[in-house]
Coordinates of C-alpha atoms and ligand atoms in Angstrom, one line a residue:
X1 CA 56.1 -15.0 -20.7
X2 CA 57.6 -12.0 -21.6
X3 CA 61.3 -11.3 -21.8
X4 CA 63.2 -9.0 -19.8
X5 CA 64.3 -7.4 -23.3
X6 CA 60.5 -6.9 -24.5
X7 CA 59.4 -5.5 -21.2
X8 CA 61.7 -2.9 -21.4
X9 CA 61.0 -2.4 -25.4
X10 CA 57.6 -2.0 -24.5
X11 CA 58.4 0.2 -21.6
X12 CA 60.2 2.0 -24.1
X13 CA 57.7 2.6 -26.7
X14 CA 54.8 2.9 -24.3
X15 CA 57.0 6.2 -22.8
X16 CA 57.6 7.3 -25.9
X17 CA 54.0 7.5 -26.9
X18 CA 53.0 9.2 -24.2
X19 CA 55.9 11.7 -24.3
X20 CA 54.4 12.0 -28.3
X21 CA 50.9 11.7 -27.2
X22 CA 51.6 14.8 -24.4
X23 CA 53.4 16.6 -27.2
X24 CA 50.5 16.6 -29.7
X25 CA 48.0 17.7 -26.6
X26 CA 50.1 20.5 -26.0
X27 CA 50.0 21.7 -29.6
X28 CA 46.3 21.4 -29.8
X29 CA 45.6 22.9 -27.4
X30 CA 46.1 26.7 -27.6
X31 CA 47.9 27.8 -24.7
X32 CA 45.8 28.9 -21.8
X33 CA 46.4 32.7 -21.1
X34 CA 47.5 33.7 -17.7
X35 CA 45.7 36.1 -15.5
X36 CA 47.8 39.0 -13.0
X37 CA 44.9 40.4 -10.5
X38 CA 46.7 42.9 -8.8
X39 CA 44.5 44.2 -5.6
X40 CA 45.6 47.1 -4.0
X41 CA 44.2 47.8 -0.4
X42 CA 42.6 51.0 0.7
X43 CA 43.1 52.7 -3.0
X44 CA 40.4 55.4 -3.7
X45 CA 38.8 56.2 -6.9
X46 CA 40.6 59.6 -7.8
X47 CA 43.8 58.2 -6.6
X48 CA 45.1 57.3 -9.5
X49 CA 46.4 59.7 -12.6
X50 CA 44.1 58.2 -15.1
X51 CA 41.5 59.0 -12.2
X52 CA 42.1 62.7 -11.8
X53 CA 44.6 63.0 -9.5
X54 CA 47.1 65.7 -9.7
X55 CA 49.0 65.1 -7.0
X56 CA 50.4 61.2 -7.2
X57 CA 51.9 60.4 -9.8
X58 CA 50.7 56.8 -11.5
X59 CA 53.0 56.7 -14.6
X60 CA 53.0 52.7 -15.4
X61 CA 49.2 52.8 -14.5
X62 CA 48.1 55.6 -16.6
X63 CA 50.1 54.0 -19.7
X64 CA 47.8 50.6 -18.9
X65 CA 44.8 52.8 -19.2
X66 CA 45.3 54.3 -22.2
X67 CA 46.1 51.0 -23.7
X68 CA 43.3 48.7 -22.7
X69 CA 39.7 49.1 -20.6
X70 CA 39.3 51.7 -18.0
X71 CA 36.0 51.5 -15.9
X72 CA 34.8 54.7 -14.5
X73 CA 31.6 53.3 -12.7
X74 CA 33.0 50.1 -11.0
X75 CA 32.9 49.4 -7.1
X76 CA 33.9 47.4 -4.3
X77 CA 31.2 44.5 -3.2
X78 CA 31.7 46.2 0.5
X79 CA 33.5 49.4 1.4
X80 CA 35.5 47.8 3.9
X81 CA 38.2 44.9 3.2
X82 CA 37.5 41.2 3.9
X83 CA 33.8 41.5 2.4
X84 CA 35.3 42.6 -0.8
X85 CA 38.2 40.0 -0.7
X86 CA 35.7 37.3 -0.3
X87 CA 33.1 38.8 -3.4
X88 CA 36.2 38.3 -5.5
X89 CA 37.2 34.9 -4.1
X90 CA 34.1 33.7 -5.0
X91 CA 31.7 35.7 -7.1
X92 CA 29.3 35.9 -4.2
X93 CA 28.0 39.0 -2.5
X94 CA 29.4 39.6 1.2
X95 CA 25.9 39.3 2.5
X96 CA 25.3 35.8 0.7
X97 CA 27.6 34.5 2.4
X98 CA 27.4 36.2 5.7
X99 CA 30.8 38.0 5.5
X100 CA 29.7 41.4 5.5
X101 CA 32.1 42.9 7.9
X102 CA 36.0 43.2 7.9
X103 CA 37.5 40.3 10.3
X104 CA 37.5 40.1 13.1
X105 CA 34.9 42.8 13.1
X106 CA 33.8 45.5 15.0
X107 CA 33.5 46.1 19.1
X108 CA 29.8 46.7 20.7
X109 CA 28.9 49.8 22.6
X110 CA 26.0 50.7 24.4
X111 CA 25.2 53.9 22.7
X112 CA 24.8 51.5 19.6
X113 CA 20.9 50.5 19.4
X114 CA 21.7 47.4 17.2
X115 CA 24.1 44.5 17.8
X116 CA 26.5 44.5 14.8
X117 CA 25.3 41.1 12.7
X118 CA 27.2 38.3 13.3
X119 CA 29.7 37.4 10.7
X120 CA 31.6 34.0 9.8
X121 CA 35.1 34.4 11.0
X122 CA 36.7 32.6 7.6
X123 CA 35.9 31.8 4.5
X124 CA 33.6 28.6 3.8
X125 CA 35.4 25.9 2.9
X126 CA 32.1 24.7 0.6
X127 CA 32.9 27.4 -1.8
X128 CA 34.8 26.8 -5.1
X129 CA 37.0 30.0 -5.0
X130 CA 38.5 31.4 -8.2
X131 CA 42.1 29.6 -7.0
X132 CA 40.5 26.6 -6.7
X133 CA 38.5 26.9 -10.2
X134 CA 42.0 28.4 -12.0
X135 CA 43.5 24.9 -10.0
X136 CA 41.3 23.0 -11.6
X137 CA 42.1 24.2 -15.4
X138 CA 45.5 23.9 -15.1
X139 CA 47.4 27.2 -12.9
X140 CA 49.7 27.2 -11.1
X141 CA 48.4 29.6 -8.0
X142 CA 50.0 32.2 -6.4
X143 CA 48.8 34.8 -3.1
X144 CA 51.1 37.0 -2.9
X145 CA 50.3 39.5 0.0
X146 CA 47.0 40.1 1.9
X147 CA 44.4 37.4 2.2
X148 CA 42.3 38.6 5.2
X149 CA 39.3 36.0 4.7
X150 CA 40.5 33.8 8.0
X151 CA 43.4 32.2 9.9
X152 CA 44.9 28.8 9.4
X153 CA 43.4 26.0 8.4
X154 CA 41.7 28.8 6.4
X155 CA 43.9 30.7 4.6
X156 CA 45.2 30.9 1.3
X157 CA 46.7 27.6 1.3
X158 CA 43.6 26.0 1.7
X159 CA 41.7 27.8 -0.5
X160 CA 42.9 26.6 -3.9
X161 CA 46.7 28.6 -3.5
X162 CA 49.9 26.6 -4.3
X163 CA 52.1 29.2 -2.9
X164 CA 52.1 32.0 -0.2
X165 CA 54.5 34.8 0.7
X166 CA 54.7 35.8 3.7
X167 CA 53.0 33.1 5.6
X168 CA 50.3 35.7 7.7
X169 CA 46.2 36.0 7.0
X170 CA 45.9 39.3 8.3
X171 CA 44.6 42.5 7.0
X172 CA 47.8 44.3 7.3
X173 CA 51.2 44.6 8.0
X174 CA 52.9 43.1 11.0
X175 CA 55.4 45.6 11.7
X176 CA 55.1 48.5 9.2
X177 CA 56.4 48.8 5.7
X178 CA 59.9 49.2 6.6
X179 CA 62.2 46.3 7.4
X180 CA 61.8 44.1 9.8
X181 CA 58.9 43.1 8.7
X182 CA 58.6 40.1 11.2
X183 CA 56.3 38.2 8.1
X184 CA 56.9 34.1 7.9
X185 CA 58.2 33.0 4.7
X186 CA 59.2 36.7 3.5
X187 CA 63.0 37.6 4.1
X188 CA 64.1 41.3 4.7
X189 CA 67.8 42.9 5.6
X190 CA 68.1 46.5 6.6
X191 CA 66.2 49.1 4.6
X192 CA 64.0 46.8 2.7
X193 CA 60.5 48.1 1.4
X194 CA 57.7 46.0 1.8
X195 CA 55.7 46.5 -1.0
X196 CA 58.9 46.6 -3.3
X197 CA 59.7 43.1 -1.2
X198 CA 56.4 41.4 -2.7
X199 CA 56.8 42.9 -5.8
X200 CA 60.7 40.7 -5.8
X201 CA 58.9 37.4 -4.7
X202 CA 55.9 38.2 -7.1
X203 CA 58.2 38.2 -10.3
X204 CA 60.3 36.0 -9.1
X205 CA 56.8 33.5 -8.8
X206 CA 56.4 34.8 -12.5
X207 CA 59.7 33.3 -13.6
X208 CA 59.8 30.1 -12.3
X209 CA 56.1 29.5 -13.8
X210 CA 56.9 31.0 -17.2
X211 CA 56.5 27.6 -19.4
X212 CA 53.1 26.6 -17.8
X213 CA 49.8 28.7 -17.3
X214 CA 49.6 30.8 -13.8
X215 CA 47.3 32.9 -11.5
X216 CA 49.3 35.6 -9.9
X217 CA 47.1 37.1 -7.0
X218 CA 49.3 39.8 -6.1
X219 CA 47.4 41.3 -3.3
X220 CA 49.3 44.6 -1.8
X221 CA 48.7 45.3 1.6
X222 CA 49.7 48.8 0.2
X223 CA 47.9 51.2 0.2
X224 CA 46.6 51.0 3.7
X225 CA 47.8 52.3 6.7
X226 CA 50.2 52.5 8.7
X227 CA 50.7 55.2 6.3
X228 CA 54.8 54.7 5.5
X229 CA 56.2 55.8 1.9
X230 CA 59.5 55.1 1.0
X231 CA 61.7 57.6 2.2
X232 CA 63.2 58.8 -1.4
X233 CA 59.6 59.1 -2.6
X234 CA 58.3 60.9 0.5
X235 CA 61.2 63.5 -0.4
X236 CA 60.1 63.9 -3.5
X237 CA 56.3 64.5 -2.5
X238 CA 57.4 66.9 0.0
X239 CA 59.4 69.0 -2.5
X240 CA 56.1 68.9 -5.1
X241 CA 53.8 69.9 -1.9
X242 CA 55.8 72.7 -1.5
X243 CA 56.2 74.2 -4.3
X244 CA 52.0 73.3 -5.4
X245 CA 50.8 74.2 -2.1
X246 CA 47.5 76.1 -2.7
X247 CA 44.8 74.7 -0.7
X248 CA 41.7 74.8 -3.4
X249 CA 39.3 73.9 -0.5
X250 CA 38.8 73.6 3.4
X251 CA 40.8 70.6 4.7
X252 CA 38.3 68.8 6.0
X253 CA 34.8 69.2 5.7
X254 CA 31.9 67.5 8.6
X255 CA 29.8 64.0 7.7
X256 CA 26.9 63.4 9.8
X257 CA 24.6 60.8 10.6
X258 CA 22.3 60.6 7.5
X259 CA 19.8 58.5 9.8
X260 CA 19.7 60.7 12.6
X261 CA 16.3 62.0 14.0
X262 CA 17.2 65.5 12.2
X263 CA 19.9 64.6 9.8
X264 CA 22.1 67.8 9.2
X265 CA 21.8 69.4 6.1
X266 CA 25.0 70.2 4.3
X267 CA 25.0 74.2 4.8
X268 CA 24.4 73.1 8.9
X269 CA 27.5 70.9 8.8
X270 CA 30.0 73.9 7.2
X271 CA 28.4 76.0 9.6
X272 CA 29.3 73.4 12.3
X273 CA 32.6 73.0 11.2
X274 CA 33.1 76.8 12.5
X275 CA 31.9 76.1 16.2
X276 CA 34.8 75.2 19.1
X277 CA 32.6 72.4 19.9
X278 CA 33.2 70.8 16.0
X279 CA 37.3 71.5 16.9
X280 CA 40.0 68.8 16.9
X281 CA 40.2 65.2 15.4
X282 CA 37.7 62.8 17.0
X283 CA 34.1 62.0 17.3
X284 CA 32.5 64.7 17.4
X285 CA 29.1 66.2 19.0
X286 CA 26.1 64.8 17.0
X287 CA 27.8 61.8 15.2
X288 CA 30.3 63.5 13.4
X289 CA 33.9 63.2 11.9
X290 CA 35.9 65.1 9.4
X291 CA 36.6 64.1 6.1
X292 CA 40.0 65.1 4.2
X293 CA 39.1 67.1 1.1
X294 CA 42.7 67.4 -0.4
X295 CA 45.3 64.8 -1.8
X296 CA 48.2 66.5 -0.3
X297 CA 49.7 63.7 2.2
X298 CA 53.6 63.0 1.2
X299 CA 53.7 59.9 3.1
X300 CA 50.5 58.3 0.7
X301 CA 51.8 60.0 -2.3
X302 CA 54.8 58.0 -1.6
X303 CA 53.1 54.9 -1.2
X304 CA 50.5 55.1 -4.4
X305 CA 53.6 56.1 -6.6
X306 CA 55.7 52.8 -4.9
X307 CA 52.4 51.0 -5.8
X308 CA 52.9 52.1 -9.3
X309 CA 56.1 51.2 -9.4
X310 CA 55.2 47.3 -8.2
X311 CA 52.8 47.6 -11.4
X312 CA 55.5 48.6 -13.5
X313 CA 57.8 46.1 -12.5
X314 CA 54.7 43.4 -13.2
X315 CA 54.3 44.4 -16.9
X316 CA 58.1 44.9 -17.6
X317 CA 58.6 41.2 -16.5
X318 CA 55.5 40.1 -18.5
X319 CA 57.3 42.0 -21.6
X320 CA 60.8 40.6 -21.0
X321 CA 59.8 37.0 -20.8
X322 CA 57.0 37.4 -23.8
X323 CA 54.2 37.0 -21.8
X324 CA 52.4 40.1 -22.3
X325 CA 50.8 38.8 -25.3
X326 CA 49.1 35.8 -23.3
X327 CA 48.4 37.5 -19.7
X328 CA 45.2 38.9 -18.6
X329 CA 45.9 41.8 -15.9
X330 CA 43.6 43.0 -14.0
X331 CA 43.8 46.5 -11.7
X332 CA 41.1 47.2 -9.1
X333 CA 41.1 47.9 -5.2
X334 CA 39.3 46.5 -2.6
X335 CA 37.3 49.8 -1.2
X336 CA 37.7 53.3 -1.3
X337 CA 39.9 55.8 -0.1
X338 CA 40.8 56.4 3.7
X339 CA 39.6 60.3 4.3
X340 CA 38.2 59.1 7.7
X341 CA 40.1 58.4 10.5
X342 CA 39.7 55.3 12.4
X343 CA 37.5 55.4 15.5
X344 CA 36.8 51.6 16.2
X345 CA 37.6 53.3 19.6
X346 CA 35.2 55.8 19.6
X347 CA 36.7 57.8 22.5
X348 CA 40.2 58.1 20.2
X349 CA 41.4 61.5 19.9
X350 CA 43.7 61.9 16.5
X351 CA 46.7 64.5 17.3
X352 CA 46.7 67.6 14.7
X353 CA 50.4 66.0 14.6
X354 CA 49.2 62.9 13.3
X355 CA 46.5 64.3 10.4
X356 CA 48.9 62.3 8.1
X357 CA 49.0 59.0 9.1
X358 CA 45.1 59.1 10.3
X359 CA 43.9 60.6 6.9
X360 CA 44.9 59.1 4.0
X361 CA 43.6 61.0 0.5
X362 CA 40.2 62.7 -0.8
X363 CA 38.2 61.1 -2.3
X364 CA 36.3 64.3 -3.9
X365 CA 34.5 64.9 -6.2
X366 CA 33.2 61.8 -3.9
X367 CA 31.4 61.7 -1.0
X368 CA 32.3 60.2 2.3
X369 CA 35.4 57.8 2.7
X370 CA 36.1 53.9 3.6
X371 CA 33.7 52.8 6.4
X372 CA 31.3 54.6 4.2
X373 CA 28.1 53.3 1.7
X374 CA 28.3 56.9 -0.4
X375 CA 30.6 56.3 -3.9
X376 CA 33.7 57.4 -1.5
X377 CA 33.4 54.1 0.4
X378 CA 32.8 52.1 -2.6
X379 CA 33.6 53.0 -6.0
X380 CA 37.2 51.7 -7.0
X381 CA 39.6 52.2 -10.2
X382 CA 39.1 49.0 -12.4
X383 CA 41.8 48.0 -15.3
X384 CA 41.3 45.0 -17.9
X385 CA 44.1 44.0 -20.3
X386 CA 42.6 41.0 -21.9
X387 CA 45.3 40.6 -25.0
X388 CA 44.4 41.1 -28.6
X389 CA 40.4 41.6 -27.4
X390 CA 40.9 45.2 -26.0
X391 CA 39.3 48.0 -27.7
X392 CA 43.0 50.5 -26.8
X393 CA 42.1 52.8 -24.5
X394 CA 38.7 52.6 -23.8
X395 CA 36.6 54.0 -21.6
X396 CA 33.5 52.6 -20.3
X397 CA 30.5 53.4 -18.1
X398 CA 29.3 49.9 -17.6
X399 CA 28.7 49.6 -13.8
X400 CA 30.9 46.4 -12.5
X401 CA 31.5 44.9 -9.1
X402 CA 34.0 42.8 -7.6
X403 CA 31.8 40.3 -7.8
X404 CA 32.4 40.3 -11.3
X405 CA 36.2 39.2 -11.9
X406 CA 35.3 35.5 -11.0
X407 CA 32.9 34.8 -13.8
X408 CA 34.7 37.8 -16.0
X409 CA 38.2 35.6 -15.7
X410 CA 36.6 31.9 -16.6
X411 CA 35.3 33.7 -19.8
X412 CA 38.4 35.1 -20.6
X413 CA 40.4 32.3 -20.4
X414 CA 38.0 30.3 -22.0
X415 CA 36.1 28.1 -19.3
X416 CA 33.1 27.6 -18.8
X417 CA 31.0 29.7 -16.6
X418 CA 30.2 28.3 -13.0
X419 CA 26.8 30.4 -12.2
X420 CA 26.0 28.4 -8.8
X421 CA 29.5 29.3 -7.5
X422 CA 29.1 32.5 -8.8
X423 CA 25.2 33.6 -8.9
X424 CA 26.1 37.4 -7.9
X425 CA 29.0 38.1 -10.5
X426 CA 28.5 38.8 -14.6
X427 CA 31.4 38.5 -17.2
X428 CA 32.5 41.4 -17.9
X429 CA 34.7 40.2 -21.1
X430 CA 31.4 41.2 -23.6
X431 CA 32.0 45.2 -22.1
X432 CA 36.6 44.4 -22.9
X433 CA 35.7 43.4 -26.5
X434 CA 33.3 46.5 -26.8
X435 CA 30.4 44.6 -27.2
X436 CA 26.9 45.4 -25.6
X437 CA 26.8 45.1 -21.8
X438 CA 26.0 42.5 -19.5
X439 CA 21.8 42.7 -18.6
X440 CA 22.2 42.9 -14.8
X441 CA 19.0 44.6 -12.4
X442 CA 20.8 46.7 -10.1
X443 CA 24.1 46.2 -7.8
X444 CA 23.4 45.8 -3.8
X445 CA 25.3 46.8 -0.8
X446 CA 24.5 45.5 2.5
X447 CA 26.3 46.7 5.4
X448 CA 24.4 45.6 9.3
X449 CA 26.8 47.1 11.4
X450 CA 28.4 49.7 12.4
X451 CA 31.2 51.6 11.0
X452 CA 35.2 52.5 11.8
X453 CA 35.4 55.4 10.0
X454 CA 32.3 56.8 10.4
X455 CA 29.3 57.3 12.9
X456 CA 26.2 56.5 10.6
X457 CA 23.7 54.2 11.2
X458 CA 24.0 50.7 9.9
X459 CA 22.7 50.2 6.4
X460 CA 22.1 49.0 2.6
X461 CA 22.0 50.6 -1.1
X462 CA 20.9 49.5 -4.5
X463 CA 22.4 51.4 -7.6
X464 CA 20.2 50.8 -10.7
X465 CA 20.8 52.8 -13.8
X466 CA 21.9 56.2 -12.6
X467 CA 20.1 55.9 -9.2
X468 CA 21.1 55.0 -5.8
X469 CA 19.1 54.7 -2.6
X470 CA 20.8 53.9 0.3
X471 CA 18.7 52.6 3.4
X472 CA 19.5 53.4 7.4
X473 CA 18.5 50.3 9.7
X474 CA 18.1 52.8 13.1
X475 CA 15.4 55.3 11.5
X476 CA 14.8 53.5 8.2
X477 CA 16.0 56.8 6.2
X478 CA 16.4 57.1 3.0
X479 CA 18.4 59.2 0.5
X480 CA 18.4 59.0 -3.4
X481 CA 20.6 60.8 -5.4
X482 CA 21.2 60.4 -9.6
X483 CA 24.6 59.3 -10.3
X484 CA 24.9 60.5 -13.3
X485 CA 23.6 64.2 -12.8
X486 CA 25.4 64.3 -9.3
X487 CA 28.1 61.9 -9.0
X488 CA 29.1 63.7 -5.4
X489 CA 25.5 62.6 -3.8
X490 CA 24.7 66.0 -2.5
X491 CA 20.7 66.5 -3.9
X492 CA 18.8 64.2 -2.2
X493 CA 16.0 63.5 -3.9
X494 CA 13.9 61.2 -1.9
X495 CA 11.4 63.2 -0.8
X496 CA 10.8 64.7 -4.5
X497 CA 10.8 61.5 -6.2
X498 CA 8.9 58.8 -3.4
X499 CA 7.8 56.6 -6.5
X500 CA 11.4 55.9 -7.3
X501 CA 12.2 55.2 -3.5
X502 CA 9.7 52.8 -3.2
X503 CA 10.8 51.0 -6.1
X504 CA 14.5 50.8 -5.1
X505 CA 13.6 50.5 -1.4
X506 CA 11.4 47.1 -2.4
X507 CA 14.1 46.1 -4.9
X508 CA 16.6 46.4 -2.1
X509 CA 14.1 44.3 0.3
X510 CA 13.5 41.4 -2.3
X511 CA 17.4 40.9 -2.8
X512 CA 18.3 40.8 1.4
X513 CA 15.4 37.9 0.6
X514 CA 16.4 36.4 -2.0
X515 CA 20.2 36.4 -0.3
X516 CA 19.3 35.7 3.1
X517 CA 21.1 38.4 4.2
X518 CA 21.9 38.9 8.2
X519 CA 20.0 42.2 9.7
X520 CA 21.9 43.5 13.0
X521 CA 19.7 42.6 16.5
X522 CA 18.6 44.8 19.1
X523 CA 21.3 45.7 21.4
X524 CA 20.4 44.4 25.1
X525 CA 23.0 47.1 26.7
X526 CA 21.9 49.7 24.5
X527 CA 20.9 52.8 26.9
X528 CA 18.2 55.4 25.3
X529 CA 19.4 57.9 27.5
X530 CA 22.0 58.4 25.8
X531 CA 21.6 57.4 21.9
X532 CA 24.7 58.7 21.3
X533 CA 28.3 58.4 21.5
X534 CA 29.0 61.7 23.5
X535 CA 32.6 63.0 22.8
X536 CA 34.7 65.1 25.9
X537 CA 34.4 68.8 25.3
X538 CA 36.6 70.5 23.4
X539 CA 40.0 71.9 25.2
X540 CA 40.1 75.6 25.2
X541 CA 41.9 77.0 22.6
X542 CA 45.5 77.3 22.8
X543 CA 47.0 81.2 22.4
Ligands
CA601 CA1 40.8 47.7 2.2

């Protein structure tokens, strides 16, 4: 029998070899970097210094650039948000896994021929999402922000996330960027700035998890609307608008309805433009909106620059606690730019008073906007800082997806790849280190419903190489354009080259197979009277 003495010896020594034994592990093993992915909402491609903007100013962002791997041909897996959001959760394409619209989704009317497809209304709870894989290797997990991939018992928290601030699944701000926020589990007093509020809780998160390895998911609900910059900011923009001011370009130009029975040429939609009936802010005649052409809004200048500022703030705390050496940060957005307005309504008539909080930014020398499949809707700025493997300030033309970061962050950090989880994603860490890219077929977007921010038909596209055909589901049109010769999709060239439509459109065709992707239904309250939505007249002009 053993004595009270020797059991405690032995507790002793047997703690003391494991404190040793835990020691040793921890030296072995070389410390598992940490990974930022910092998603902003709503940001376009050219918004962004190191983009080409002249107008916002993206000092902390540009710096990044210059010092690690800057993507010039990388997109969103959806040009809306929660499609996107649930590509990068999982490494999955939207349409795999039946999430191809923003949640809730999207209203029927009867001038719609098709039934928008049904979507799943959260996450699965079957998929291993990058939380839950990071979980599993050892992070500590933080969401930070927007989630917008379902509602409790679906939300962050039970999807792989130790810790969320505030406490709300939704796509975007309760109550504005300006205190009160009236978010759970985020505190505010008078005069607080939302995204400067995240930014606090995010490096505060970064602080506490310092001495162990973390996933900071700091997901902005900036940059999307309601369009609100910080007031000192706006001032600023307004006093660099004014003395800049020399529009290059129309403000807004006309998009049709690529699909329609006789699609509008370009040279008809400028001479549209001109007509009463093409007048004001709203759907107009033939399926048409207006697109903003010119970055010039003082409200989203103010918020992209705040943005840029949270970025900042992120790095600096990485520097001052010695981190920056062992995180992996990671820049991107979750579609393009908002030079649409909304019209989920379609009867919703924008005031020429409100241009600014409807309109966001241009996306030129893109077409089209959020809502839409042209590179507008879908190609995003993409940042990689993977420490002491970064070519400085490259630059690469290696086509990437959201779909992408899961498998790209396993391999960074030095896990193994999961390819069932993440069957539609490559690692992008050959194309950081410089190396050869990634063999990957084409990229594929599939979109079966209709659209907020625009009146085109439902639809699909397939990049491969330097083409891109994208496919209408009303009329079955097509349009291919060359990427590389015309990165602003404006010579169609599907009617010169049919041998390279046919070879897209049945590489396009195979994959909906292969994914089991949804298709939208026939409409029961459709009316073919009237195949359109058919806006009020214009009012006579004022004066
Ligand atoms: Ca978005």
């Amino acid at each position: 029998m053993l004595s009270v003495k020797s059991v405690v010896k032995n507790i002793l020594f047997l703690s003391t070899s494991v404190f040793f034994a835990a020691a040793l592990a921890h030296a072995a093993t070389p410390q598992k970097p940490n990974v930022v992915l910092f998603l902003v909402d709503d940001l376009g491609w050219r918004d962004l210094g190191c983009y080409g903007s002249s107008f916002y100013e993206t000092p902390n962002l540009d710096r990044f650039a210059r010092e690690n791997v800057r993507f010039t041909d990388a997109y969103s897996a959806c040009h809306v948000c929660s499609p996107t959001r649930a590509s990068v959760m999982t490494g999955k394409y939207p349409a795999r896994l039946q999430m191809t619209d923003w949640l809730p989704g999207r209203r029927e009317y009867p001038f719609q021929r098709f039934k928008n497809a049904t979507i799943l209304q959260h996450l699965p709870f079957a998929e291993t999402t990058l939380a839950e894989a990071l979980k599993e290797h050892g992070y500590a997990t933080g969401h930070f922000g927007k989630w917008h991939l379902g509602e409790d018992p679906s939300g962050p928290l039970q999807h792989g996330f130790d810790v969320q601030v505030p406490r709300w699944n939704k796509g975007w701000p309760n109550a504005g960027y300006h205190a009160p926020f009236r978010l759970d589990a985020l505190s505010d007093t008078t005069g607080d700035y939302l995204t400067d509020r995240l930014t606090d809780e995010a490096l505060k998160y970064i602080e506490q998890n310092k001495d162990r390895r973390f996933f900071l998911y700091l997901s902005h609900f900036a940059v999307h609307d309601p369009i609100q910059g910080r007031a000192d900011l706006v001032a600023k923009y307004q006093a660099k608008l004014k003395r800049g001011a020399t529009a290059q370009r129309p403000p807004f130009i006309l998009e049709g309805n690529p699909d329609a029975q006789h699609a509008p040429t370009r040279a008809q939609l400028d001479a549209r433009i001109k007509e009463d009936a093409y007048r004001g802010y709203h759907v107009l005649p033939k399926q048409t909106v207006k697109i903003k052409q010119e970055q010039d809004n003082v409200q989203f200048a103010a918020m992209v620059e705040n943005m840029d500022e949270s970025f900042g703030r992120v790095i600096a705390k990485l520097e001052a606690l010695g981190l920056s050496e062992n995180t992996i940060v990671i820049f991107t957005s979750d579609n393009g730019g908002m030079s649409a307005a909304n019209f989920g309504r379609p009867d919703r008539v924008v005031p020429a008073t409100a241009l600014d909080a409807n309109f966001s930014t241009s996306n030129l020398p893109l077409r089209g906007a959020k809502g839409w499949l042209y590179e507008g809707g879908i190609r995003v700025p993409l940042l990689i800082k993977w420490p002491g493997r970064t070519a400085r300030g490259s630059v690469t033309n290696v086509p990437a997806i959201s779909t992408d970061l899961y498998p790209s962050i396993l391999e960074m950090i030095g896990e193994p790849a999961r390819p069932s989880q993440h069957p539609d994603g490559v690692s992008l860490a050959g194309v950081v280190r410089g190396e050869t890219p990634p063999a990957r077929e084409a990229l594929y977007w599939h979109f079966p419903h209709y659209s907020n921010h625009g009146m085109q038909s439902p639809g699909a596209a397939i990049r491969a190489g330097d083409f891109k055909l994208l496919e209408y589901f009303e009329n079955n049109s097509v349009q291919l354009f060359n990427l590389r010769e015309d990165v602003s999709e404006q010579r169609d060239l599907a009617s010169s080259q049919p041998g390279k439509v046919e070879q897209l459109r049945s590489r396009l065709h195979a994959w909906r197979k292969e994914v089991g992707a949804q298709m939208p239904t026939p409409n029961p309250d459709y009316d073919p009277s009237r195949p359109e939505y058919i806006p009020p007249p214009a009012k006579a002009k004022k004066g």
